[in-house]
mmCIF file with all atom_site columns, C-alpha atoms in Angstrom:
data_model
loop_
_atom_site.group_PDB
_atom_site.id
_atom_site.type_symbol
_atom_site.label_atom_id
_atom_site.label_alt_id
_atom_site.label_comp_id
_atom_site.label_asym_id
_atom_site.label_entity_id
_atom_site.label_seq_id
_atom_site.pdbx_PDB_ins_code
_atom_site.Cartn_x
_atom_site.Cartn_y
_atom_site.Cartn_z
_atom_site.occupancy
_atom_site.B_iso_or_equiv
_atom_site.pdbx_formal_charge
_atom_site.auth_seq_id
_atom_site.auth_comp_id
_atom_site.auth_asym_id
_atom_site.auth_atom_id
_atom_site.pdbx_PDB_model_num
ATOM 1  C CA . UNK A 1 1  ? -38.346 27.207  91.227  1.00 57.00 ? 901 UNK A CA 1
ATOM 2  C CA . UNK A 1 2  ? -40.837 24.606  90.545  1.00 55.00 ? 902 UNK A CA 1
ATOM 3  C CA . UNK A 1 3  ? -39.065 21.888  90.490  1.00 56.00 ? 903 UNK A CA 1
ATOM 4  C CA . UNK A 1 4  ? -37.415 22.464  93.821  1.00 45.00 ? 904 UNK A CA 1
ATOM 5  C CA . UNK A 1 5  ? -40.636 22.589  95.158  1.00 46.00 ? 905 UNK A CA 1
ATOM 6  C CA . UNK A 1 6  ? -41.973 19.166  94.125  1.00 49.00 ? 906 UNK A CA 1
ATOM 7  C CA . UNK A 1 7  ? -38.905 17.962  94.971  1.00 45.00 ? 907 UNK A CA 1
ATOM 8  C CA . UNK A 1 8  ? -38.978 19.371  98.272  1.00 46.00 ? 908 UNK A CA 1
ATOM 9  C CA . UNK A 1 9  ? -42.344 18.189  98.514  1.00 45.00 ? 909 UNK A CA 1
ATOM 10 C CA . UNK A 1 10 ? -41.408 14.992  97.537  1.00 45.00 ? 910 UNK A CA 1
ATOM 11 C CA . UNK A 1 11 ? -38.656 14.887  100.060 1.00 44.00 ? 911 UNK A CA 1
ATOM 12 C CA . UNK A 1 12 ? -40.314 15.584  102.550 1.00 44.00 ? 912 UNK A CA 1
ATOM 13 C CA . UNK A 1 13 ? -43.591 13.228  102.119 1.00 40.00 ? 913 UNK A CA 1
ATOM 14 C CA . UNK A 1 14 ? -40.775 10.223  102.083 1.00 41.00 ? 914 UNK A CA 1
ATOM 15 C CA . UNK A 1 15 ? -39.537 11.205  105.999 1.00 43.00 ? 915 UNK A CA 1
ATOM 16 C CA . UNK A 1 16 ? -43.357 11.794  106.825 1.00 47.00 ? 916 UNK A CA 1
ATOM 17 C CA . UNK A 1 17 ? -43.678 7.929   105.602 1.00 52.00 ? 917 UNK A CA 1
ATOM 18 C CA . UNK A 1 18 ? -44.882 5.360   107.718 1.00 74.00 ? 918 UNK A CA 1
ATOM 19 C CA . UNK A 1 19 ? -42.264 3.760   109.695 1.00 95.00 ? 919 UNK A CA 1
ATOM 20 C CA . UNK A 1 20 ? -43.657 0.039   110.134 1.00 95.00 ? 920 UNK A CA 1
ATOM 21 C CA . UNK A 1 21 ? -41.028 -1.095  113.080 1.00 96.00 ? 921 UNK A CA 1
ATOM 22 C CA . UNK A 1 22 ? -42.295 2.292   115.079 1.00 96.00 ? 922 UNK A CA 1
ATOM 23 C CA . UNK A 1 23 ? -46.129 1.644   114.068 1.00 96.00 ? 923 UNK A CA 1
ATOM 24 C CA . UNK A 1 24 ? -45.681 -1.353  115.773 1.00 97.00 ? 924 UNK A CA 1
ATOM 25 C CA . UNK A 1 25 ? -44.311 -0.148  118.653 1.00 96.00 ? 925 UNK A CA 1
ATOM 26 C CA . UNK A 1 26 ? -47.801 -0.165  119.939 1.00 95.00 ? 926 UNK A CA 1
ATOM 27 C CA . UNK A 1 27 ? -48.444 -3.743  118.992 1.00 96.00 ? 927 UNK A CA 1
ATOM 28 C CA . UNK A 1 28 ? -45.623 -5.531  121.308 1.00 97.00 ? 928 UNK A CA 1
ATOM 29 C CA . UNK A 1 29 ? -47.478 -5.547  124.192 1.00 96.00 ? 929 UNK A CA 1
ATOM 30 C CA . UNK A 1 30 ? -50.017 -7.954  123.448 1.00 96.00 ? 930 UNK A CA 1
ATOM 31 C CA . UNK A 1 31 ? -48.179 -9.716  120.066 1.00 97.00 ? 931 UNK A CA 1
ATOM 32 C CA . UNK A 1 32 ? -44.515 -9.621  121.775 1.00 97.00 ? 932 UNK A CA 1
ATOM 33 C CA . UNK A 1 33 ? -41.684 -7.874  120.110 1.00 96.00 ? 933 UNK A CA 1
ATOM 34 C CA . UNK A 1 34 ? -41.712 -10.484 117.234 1.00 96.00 ? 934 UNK A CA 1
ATOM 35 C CA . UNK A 1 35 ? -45.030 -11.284 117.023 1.00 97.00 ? 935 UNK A CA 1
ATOM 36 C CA . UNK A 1 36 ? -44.416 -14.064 118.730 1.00 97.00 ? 936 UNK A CA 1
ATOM 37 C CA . UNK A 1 37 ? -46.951 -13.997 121.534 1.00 97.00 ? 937 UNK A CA 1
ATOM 38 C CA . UNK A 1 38 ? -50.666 -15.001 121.303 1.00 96.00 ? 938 UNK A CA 1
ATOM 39 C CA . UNK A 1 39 ? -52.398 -11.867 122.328 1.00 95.00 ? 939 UNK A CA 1
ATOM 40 C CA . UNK A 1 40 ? -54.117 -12.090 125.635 1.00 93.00 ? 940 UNK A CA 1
ATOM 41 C CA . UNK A 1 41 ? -54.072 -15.377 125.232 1.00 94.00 ? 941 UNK A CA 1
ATOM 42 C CA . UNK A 1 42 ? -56.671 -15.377 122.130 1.00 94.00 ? 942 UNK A CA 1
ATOM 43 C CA . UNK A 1 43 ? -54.978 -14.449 118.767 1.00 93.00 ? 943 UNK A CA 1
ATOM 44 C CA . UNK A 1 44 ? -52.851 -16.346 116.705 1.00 93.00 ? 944 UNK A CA 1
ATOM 45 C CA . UNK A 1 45 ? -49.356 -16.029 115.985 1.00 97.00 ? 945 UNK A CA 1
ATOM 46 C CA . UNK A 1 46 ? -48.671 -13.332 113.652 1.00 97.00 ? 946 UNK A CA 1
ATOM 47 C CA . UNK A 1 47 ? -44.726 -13.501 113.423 1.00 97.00 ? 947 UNK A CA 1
ATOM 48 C CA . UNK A 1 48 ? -44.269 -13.597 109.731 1.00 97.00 ? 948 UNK A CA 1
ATOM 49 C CA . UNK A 1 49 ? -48.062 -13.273 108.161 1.00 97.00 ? 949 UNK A CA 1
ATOM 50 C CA . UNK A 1 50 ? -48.877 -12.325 104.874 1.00 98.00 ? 950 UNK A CA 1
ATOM 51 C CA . UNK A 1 51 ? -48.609 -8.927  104.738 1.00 98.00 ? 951 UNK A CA 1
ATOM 52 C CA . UNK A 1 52 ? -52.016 -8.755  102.539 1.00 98.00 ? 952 UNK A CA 1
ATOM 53 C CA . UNK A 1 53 ? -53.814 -10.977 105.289 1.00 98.00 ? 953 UNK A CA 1
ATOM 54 C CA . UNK A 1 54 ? -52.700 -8.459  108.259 1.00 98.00 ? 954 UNK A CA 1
ATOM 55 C CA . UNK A 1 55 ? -53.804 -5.399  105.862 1.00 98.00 ? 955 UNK A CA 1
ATOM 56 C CA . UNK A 1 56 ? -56.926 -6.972  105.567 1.00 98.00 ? 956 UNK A CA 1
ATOM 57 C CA . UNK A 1 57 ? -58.033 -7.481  108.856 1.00 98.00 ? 957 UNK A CA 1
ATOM 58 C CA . UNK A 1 58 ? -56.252 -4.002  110.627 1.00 98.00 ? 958 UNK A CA 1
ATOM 59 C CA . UNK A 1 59 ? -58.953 -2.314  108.044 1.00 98.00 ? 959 UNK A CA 1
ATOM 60 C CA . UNK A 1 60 ? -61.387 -4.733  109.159 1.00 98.00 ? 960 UNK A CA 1
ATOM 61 C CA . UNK A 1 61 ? -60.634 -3.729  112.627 1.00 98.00 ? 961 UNK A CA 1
ATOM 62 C CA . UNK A 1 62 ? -60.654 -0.190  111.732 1.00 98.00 ? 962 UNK A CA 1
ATOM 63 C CA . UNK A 1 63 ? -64.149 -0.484  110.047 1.00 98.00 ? 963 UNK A CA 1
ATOM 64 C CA . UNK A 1 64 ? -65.665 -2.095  112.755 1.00 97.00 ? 964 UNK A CA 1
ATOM 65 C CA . UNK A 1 65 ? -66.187 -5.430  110.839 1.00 98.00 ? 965 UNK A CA 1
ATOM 66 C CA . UNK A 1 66 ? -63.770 -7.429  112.249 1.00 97.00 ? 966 UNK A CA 1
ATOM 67 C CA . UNK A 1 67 ? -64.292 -9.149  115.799 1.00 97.00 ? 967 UNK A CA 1
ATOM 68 C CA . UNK A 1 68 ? -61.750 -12.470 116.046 1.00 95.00 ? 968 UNK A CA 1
ATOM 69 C CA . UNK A 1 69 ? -62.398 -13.765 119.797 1.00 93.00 ? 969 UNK A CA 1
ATOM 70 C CA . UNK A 1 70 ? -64.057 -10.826 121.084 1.00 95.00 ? 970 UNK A CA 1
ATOM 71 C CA . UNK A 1 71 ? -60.971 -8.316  120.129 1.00 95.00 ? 971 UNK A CA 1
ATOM 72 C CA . UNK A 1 72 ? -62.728 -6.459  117.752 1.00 96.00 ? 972 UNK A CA 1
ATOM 73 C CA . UNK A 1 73 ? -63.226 -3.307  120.240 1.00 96.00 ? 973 UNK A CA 1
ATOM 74 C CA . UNK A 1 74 ? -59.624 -3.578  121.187 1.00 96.00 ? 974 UNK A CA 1
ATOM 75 C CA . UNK A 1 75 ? -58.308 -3.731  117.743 1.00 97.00 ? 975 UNK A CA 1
ATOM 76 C CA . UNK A 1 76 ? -60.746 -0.993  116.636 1.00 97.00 ? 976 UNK A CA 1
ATOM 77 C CA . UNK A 1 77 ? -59.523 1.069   119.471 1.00 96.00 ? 977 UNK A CA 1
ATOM 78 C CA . UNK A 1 78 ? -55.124 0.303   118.182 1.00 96.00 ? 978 UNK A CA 1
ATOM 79 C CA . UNK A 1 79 ? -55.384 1.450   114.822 1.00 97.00 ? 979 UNK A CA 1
ATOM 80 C CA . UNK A 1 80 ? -58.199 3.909   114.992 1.00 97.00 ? 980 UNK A CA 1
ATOM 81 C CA . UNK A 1 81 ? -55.154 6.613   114.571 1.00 96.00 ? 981 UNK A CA 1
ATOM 82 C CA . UNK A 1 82 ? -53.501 4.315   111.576 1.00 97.00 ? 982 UNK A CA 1
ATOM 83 C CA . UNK A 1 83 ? -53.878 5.668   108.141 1.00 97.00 ? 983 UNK A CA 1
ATOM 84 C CA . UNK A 1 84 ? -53.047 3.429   104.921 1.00 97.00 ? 984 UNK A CA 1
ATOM 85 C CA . UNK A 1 85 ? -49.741 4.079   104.660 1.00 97.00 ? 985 UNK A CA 1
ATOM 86 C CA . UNK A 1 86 ? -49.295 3.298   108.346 1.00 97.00 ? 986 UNK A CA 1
ATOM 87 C CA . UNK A 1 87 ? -51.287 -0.240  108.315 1.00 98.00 ? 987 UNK A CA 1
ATOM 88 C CA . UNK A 1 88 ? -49.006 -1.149  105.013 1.00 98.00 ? 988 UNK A CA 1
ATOM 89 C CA . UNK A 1 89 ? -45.858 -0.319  106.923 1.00 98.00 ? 989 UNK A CA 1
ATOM 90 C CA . UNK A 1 90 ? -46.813 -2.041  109.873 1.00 98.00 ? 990 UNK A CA 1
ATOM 91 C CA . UNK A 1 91 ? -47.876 -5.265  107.907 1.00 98.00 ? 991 UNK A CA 1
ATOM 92 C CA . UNK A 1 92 ? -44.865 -5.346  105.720 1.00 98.00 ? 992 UNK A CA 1
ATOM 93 C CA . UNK A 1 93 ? -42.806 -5.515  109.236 1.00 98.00 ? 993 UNK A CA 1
ATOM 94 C CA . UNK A 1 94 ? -44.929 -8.581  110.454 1.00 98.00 ? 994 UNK A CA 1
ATOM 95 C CA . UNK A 1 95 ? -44.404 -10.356 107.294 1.00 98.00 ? 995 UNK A CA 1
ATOM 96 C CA . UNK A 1 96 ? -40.662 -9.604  107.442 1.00 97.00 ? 996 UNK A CA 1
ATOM 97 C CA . UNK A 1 97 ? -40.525 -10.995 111.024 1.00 96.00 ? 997 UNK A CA 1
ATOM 98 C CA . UNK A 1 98 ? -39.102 -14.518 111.679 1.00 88.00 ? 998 UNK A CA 1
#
């Protein structure tokens, strides 16, 4: 009985894992579906990042560290709702992007 409880457990945390092409979803209107879109006008290409780089600043964002060209309240404001798992996903899909 134990074991088919971890393993439903375990099942079950894998479909509640962050899906990065979703995440991002909420990212295409400023970055483009690709990434390939300065946002606003202001940010740098991110099609194809390093995924380490993009961590780093969506938890700067997050923390309220981070303010590239002014967007730091905007950012903050995007992944407020991300959790770790989430800003992984969602950088692993921007470094996959070409």
């Amino acid at each position: 009985m134990k074991k088919l409880a971890i393993t439903m457990l375990l099942a079950g945390s894998t479909l509640l894992m962050a899906d990065g092409a979703a995440a991002y979803a909420k990212c295409v209107g400023c970055h483009g579906a690709n990434g390939e879109k300065a946002a606003l006008g202001k940010s740098a290409i991110i099609t194809g990042q390093d995924a380490a780089k993009t961590v780093e600043q969506l938890n700067g964002y997050k923390a309220g560290t981070l303010n590239i060209h002014g967007m730091g309240g905007l950012m903050k404001g995007q992944v407020a709702s991300m959790d770790e798992a989430t800003i992984k996903a969602v950088s692993d899909h921007i470094a996959a992007m070409k």
